[in-house]
Coordinates of C-alpha atoms and ligand atoms in Angstrom, one line a residue:
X15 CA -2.0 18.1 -13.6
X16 CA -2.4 19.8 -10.3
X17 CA -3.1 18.0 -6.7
X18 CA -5.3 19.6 -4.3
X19 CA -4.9 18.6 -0.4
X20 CA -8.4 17.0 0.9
X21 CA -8.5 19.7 3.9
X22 CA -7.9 22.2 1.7
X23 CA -5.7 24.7 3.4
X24 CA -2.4 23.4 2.0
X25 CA -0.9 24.7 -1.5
X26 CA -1.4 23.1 -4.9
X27 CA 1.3 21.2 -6.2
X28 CA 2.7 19.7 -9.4
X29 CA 2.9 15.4 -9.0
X30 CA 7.0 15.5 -8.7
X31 CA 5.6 18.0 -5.6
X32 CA 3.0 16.5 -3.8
X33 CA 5.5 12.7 -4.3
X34 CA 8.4 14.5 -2.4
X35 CA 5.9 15.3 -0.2
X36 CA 3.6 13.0 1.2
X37 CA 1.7 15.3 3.8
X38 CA -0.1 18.1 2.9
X39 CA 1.1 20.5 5.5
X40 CA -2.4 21.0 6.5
X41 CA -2.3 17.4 7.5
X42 CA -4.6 16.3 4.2
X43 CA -3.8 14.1 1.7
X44 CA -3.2 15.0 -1.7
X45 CA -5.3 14.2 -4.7
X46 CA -5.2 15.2 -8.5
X47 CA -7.2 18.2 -9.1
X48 CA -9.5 16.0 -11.8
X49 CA -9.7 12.5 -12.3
X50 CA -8.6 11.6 -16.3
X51 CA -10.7 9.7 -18.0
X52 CA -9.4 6.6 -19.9
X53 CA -12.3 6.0 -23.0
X54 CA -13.2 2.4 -23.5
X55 CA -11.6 2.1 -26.8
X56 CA -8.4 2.9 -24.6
X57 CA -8.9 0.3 -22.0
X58 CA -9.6 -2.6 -24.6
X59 CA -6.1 -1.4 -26.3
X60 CA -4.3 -2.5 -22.6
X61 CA -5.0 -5.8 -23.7
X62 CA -2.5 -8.3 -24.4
X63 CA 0.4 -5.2 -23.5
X64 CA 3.1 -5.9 -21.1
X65 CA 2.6 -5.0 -17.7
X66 CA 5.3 -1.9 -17.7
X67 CA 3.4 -0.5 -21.2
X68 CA -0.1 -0.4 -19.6
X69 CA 1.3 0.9 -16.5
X70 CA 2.8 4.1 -18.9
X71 CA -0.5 4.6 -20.4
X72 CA -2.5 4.4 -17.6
X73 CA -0.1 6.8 -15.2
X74 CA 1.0 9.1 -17.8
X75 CA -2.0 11.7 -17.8
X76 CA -0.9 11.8 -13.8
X77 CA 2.6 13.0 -14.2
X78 CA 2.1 16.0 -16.3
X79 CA 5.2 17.4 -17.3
X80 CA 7.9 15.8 -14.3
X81 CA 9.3 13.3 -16.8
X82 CA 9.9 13.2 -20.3
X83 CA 7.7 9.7 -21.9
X84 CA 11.1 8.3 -22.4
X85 CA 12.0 8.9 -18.8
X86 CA 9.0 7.1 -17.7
X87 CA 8.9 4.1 -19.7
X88 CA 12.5 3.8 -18.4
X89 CA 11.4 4.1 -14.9
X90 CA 8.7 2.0 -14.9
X91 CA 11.2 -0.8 -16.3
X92 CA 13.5 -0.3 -13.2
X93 CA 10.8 -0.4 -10.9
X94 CA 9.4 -4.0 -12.0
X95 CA 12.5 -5.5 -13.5
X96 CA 13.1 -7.4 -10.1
X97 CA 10.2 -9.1 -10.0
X98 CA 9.9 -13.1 -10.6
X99 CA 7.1 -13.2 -12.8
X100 CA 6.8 -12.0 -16.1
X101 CA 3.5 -11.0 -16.1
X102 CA 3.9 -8.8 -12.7
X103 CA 0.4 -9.2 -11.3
X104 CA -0.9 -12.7 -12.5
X105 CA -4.5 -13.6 -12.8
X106 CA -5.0 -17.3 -11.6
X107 CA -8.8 -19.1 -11.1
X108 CA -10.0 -19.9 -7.8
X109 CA -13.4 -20.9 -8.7
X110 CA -16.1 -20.3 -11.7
X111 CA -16.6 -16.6 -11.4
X112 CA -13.7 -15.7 -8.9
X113 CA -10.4 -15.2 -9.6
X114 CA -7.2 -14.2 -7.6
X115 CA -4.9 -11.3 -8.4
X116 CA -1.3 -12.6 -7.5
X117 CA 0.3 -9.7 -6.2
X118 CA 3.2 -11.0 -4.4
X119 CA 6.1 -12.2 -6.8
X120 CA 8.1 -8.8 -6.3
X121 CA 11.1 -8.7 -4.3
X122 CA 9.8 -9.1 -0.6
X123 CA 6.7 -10.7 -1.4
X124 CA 3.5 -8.6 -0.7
X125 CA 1.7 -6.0 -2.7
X126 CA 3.7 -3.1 -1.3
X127 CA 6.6 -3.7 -4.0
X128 CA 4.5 -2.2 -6.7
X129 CA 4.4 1.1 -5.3
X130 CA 7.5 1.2 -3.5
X131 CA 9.7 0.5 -6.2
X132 CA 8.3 2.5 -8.4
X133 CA 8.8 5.7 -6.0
X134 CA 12.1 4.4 -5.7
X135 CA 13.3 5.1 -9.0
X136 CA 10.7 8.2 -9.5
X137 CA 12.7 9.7 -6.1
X138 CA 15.7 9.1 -7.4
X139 CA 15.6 10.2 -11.1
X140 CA 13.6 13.2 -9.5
X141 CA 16.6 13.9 -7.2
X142 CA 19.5 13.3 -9.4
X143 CA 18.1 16.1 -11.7
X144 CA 17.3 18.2 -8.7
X145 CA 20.8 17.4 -6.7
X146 CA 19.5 17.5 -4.0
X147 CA 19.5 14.5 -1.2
X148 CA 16.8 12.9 1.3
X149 CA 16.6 10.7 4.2
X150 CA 13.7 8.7 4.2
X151 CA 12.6 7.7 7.9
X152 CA 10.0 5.4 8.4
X153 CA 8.3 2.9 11.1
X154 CA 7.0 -0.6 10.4
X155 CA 5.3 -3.3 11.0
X156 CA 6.7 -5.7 8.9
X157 CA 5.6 -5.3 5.1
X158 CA 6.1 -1.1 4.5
X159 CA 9.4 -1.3 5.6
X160 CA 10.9 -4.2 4.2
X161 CA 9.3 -2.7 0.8
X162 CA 10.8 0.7 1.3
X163 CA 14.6 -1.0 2.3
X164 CA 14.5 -3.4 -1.2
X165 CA 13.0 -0.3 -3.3
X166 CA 15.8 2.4 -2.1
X167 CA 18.8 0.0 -1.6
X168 CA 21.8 1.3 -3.7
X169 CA 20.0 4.6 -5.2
X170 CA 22.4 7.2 -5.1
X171 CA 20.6 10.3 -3.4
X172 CA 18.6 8.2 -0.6
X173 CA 19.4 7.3 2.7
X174 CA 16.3 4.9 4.3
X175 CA 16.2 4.4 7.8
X176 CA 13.1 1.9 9.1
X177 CA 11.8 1.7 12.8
X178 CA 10.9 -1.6 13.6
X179 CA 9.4 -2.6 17.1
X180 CA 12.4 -5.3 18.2
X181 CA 11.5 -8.9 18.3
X182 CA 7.5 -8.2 17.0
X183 CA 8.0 -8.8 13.3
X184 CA 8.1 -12.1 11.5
X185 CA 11.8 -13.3 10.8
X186 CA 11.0 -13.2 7.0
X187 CA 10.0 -9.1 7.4
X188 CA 13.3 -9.6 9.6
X189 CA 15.6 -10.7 7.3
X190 CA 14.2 -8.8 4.5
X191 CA 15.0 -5.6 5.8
X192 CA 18.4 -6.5 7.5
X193 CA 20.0 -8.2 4.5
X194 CA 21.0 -6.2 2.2
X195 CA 24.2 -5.1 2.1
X196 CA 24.1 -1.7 0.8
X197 CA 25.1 0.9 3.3
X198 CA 22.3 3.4 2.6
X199 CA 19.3 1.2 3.9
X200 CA 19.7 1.0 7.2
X201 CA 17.4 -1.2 9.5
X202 CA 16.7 0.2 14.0
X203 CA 15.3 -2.3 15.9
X204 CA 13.6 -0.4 18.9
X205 CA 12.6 -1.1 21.7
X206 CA 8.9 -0.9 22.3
X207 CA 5.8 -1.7 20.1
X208 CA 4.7 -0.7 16.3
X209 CA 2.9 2.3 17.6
X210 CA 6.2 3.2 19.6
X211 CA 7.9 3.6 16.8
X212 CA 5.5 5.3 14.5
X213 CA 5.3 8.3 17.2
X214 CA 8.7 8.5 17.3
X215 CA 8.5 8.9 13.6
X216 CA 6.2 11.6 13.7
X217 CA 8.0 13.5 16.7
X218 CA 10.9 13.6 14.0
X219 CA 9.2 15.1 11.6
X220 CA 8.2 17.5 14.2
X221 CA 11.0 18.9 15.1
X222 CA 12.0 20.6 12.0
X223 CA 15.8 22.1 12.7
X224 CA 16.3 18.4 12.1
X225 CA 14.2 17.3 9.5
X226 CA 16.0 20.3 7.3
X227 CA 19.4 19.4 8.4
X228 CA 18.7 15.6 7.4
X229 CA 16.2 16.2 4.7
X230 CA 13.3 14.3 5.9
X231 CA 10.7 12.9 3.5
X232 CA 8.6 10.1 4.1
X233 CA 7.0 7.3 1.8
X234 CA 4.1 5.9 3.9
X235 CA 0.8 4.9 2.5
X236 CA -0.6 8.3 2.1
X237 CA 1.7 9.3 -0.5
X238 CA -0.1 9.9 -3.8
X239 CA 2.5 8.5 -5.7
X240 CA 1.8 4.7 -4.3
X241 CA -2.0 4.8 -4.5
X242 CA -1.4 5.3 -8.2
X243 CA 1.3 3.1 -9.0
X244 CA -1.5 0.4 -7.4
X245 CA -4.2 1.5 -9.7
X246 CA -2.4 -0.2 -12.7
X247 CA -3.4 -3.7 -11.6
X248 CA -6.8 -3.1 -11.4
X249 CA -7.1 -2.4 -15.1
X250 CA -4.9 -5.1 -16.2
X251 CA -6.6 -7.6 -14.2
X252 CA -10.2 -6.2 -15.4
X253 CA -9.4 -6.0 -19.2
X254 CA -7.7 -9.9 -19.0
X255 CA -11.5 -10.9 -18.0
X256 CA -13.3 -9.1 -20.8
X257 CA -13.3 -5.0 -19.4
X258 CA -14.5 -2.7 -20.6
X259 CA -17.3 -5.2 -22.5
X260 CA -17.4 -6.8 -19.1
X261 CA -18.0 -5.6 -15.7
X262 CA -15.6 -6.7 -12.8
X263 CA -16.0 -6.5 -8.6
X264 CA -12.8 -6.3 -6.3
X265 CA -12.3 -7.5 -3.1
X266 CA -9.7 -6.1 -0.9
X267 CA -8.1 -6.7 2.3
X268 CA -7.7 -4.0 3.6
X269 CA -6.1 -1.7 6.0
X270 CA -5.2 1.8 5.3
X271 CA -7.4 1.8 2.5
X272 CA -4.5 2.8 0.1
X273 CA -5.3 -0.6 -1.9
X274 CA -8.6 -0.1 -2.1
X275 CA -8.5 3.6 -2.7
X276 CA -6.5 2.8 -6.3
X277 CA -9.5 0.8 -7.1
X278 CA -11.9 3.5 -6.9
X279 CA -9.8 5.5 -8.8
X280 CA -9.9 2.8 -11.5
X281 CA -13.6 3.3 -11.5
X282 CA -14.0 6.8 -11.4
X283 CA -11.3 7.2 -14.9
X284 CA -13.8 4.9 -16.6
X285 CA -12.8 1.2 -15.5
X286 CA -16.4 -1.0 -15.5
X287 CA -16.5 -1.9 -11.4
X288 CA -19.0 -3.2 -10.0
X289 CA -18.5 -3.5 -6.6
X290 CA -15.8 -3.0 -4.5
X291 CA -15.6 -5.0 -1.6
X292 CA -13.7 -4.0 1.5
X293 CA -12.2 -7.3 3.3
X294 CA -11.3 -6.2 7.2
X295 CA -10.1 -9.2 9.9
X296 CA -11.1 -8.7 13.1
X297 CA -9.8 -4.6 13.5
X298 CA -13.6 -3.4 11.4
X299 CA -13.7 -0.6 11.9
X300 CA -14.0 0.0 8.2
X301 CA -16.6 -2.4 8.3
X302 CA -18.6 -0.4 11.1
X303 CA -18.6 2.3 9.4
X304 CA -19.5 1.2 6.0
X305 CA -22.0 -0.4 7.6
X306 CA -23.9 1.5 10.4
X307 CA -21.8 5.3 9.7
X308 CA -19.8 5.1 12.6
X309 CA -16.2 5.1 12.6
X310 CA -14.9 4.9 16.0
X311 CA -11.3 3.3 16.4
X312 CA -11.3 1.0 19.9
X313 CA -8.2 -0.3 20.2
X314 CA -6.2 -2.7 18.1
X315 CA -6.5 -6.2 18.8
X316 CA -3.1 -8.2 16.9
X317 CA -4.3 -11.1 14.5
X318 CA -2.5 -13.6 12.5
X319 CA -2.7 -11.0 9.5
X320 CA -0.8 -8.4 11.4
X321 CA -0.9 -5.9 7.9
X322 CA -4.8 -4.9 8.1
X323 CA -4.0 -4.6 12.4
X324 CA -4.8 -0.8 12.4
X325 CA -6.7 1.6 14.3
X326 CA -7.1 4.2 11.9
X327 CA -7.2 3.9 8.5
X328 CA -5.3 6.6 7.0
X329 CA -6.4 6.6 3.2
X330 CA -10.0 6.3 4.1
X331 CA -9.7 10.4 4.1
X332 CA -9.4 10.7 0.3
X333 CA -12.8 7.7 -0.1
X334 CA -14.5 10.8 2.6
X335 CA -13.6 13.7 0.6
X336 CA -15.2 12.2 -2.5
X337 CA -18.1 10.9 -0.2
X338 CA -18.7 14.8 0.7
X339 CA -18.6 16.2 -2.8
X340 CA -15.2 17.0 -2.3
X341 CA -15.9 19.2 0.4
X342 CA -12.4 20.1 2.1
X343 CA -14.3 22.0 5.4
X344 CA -16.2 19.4 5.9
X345 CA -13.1 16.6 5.7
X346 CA -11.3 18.9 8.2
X347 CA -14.2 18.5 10.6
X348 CA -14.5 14.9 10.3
X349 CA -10.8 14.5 10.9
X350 CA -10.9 17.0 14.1
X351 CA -13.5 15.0 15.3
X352 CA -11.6 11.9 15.2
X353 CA -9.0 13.6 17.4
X354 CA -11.3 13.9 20.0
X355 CA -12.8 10.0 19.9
X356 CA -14.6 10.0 16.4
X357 CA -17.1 10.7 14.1
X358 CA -20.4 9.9 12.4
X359 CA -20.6 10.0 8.3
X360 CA -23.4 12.0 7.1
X361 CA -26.3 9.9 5.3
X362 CA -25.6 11.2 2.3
X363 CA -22.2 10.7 2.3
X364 CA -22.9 7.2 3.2
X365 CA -25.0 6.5 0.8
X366 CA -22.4 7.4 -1.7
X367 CA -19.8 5.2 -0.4
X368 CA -22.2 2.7 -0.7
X369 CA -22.7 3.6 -4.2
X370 CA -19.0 1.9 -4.9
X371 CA -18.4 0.2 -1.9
X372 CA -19.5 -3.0 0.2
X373 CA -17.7 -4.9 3.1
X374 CA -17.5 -7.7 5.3
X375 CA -15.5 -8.6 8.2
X376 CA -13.0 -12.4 8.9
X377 CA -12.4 -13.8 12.1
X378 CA -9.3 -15.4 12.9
X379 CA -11.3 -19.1 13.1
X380 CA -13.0 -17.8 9.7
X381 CA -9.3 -16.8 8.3
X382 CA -7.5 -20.0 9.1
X383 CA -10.5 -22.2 7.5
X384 CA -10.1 -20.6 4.5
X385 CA -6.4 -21.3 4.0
X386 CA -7.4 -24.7 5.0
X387 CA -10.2 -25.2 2.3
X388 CA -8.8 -23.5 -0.1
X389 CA -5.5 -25.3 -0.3
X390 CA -7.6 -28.7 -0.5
X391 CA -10.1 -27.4 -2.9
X392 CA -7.4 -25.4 -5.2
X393 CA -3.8 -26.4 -4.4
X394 CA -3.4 -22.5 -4.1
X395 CA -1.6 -21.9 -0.7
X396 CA -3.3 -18.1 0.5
X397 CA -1.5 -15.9 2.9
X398 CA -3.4 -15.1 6.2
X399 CA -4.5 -11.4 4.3
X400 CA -5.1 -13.1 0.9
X401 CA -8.0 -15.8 3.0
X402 CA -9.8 -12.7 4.5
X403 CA -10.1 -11.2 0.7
X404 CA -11.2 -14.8 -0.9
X405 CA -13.8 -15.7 2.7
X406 CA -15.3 -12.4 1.9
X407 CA -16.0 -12.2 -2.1
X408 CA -17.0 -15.6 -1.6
X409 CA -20.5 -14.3 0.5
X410 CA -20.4 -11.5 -2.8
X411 CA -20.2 -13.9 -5.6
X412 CA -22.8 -13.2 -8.6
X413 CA -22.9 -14.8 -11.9
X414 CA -22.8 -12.7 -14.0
X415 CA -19.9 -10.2 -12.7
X416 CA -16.2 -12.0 -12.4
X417 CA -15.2 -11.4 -8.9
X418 CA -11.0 -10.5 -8.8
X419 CA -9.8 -11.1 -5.1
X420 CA -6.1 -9.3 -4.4
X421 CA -4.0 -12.0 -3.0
X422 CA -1.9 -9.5 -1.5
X423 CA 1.0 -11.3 0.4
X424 CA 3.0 -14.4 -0.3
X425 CA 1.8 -17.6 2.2
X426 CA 6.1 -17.9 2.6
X427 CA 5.5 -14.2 4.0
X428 CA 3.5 -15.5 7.2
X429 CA 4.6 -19.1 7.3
X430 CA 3.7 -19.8 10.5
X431 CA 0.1 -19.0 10.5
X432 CA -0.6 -20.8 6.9
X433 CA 1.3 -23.9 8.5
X434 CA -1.3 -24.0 11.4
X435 CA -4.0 -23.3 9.6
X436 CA -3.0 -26.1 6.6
X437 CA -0.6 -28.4 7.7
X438 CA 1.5 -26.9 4.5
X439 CA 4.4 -25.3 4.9
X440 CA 4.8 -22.7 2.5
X441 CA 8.4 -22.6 0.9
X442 CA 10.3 -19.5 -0.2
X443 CA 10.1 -18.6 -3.9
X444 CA 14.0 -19.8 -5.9
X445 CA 15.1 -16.0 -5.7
X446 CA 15.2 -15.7 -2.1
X447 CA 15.6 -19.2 -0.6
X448 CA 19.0 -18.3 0.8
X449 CA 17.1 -15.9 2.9
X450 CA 18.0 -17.5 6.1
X451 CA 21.5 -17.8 4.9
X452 CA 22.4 -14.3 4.1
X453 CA 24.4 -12.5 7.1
X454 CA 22.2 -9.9 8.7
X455 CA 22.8 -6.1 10.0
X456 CA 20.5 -5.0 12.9
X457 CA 21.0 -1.5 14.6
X458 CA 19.2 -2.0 18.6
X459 CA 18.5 1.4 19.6
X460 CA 16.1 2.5 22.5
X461 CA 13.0 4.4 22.7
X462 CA 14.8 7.5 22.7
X463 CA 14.4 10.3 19.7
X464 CA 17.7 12.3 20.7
X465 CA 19.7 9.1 20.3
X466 CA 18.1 8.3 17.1
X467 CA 18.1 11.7 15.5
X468 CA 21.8 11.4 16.8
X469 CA 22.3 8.1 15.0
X470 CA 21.2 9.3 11.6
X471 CA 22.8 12.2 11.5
X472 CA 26.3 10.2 12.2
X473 CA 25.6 7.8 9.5
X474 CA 24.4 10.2 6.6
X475 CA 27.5 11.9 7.3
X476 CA 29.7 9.2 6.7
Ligands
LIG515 C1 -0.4 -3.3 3.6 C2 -1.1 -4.6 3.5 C3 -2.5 -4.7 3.4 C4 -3.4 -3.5 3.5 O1 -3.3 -2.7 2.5 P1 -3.9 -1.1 2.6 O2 -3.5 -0.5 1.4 O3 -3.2 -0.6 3.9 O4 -5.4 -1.2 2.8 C5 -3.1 -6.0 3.1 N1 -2.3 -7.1 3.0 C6 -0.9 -7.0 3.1 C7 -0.2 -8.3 3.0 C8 -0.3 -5.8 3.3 O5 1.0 -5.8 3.4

């Protein structure tokens, strides 16, 4: 299996490649040469398996020749052996016809963990063969990072270091990330705001005397690997309703389209979908552009689901490419054009996103009076993200299709919002309810890249 970058100007790599990766160095995104098909008889044979054996079957045919099956299965039971339910991704009923996917029981309680910890353990069986070492840098909002810190901590031939914007993440993200005690995660509260830190990111991987010395590599949402380690749950969700005799529709909250994106993937190896619905809070651009073919960001205004809070919405690339036939020139157009303010999608193209995609967008009122209803009508407790995928499928209900909405945080995540909204407060699952207990390890630095690059270097020395 070979991947091909979406601009078109960057080499083809192998999967172990384009992981290590993440970037195409033409600035694209990578995406397997061909999509595998899975035949029907195949998907009905998921059913019933444990989550880690459908995950091998339906990731293998990515991975071509990087790990031996043996290898793989044994990775795949690293990755999900931390988390607290032993069916990974639950399906639970929400109402007739619409059901929730429970993707929050891994170790810091949102959707990220399936991804992250399973690039984890592919980095590090990657690099142990390899010998070589990397130093994972990354900036965060809240969720990525405190992902990326649980999924690396203790692996031998990592060092993470996460940029957090001091004092504008929730305590839980907080703690998450400055907990652990292993001395190769490392968490930098900086001064300044999310988008602060992300530039200072980038300027790092800029300046490449040190991203050689260190051995830079980054794990953001772009990185093949994760969109693929998310397409799993689609599947298993699907086939647990009656797929492939039975067609399914998603909704998604979304944000940098990397959820999402898996789903389509689903579809195009075969998976019965029906719709898939983007869910946006009150940052639509997504939603705009679906919608009337212009996507033009405007500035992000912060909400009480601060995950889906972006501007623009890296993964949507890969959803374009498709939209265009594949067509690599005329991706690299689209994406100078966004440099210089933005860009109109091309009727066809829209009319082929439309072809697998729909949308709707929450307000903040909308978003709170979901949590509110739900929790009377249900007794299920939704996270602020979670509400803005069940207010939206709700307007796409059908009766024939099931409708599966990602629940993609934990309400214990975000607890002050989901108190507000329902008088409830949500308490934190028995694995972590010392949270607020465990002594904490915060680096302040300033908005400075010398002194960071500085810092880094120091401690991967050590
Ligand atoms: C990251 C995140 C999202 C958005 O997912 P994308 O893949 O970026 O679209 C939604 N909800 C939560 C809780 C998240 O952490």
């Amino acid at each position: 299996m070979k991947y091909i970058s979406t601009r078109g100007k960057a080499p083809i790599l192998t999967f172990e490649e384009a992981m290590l990766t993440g970037l195409a160095r033409d600035g694209g995104l990578y995406l397997p040469e061909s999509i595998p098909q899975m035949p029907s008889a195949e998907i009905a044979a998921l059913a019933g398996l444990p989550y880690e054996e459908a995950a091998f079957r339906i990731m293998r045919p990515y991975i071509g020749d990087a790990f031996t099956d043996t290898e793989f299965q044994d990775i795949i039971a690293r990755a999900y052996a931390g988390f607290a339910h032993a069916a990974r991704a639950p399906v639970v009923q929400l109402a007739p016809g619409h059901h929730l996917l429970e993707l929050f029981h891994g170790p810091t309680l949102a959707f990220k963990d399936f991804a992250m910890q399973l690039i984890g353990q592919l980095f590090e069986a990657s690099l142990k063969r390899s010998g070589n070492r990397v130093c994972i840098v990354g900036a965060t909002s809240g969720d990525t990072g405190s992902a990326a810190i649980d999924a690396f901590r203790g692996l031998e031939m990592v060092d993470v270091f996460i940029l957090y914007p001091n004092g504008r993440v929730s305590e839980v993200q907080r703690r998450q990330m400055s907990t652990p005690a292993e001395d190769n995660v490392h968490a930098l509260a900086m001064t300044g705001h999310f988008d602060d830190c992300q530039a200072r990111v980038k300027d790092m991987f800029n300046d490449f005397a040190f991203r050689d010395e260190v051995g830079l590599a980054g794990v953001n949402s772009i990185n093949w690997a994760r969109v693929l380690a998310q397409v799993v749950y689609y599947f298993t969700s699907a086939v647990s309703l009656g797929a492939p005799q039975r067609e399914v529709s998603f909704t998604v909250p979304t944000g940098n389209f990397g959820d999402i994106f898996a789903g389509y993937i689903a579809k195009r190896m075969g998976l019965p979908i029906d719709r898939l619905i983007v869910a946006t809070n009150q940052n639509d651009i997504l939603h705009r552009c679906l919608s009337g073919g212009d996507y033009i960001p405007d500035g992000v205004i912060p909400s009480i689901s601060p995950s889906m809070d972006i501007q623009v919405s890296s993964n949507f690339e890969r959803a374009l490419f498709e939209a265009y036939g594949r067509d690599a020139n005329a991706t690299a157009q689209l994406m100078d054009e966004l440099k210089a303010g933005g860009f109109t999608v091309s009727q066809g193209a829209l009319e082929a996103l439309r072809e697998s995609f729909d949308s709707g967008r929450v307000s903040e009122e909308e978003t709170r009076a979901t949590i509110q209803r739900t929790w009377n009508e249900t007794g299920e407790l939704l996270c602020p993200h979670s509400a803005i995928g069940v207010h939206v499928a709700e307007q796409h209900l059908t009766p024939d299709v099931p409708m599966i909405t990602l629940a993609t945080a934990h309400p214990a995540k975000f607890p002050a919002a989901v108190e507000e909204a329902s008088g409830q407060h949500p308490p934190l699952p028995l694995h972590m309810a010392d949270l607020y207990e465990r002594a904490e390890r915060i680096t302040e630095v300033d908005n400075d890249l010398g002194a960071i690059e500085t810092l880094i270097k120091d401690r991967i020395a050590r």
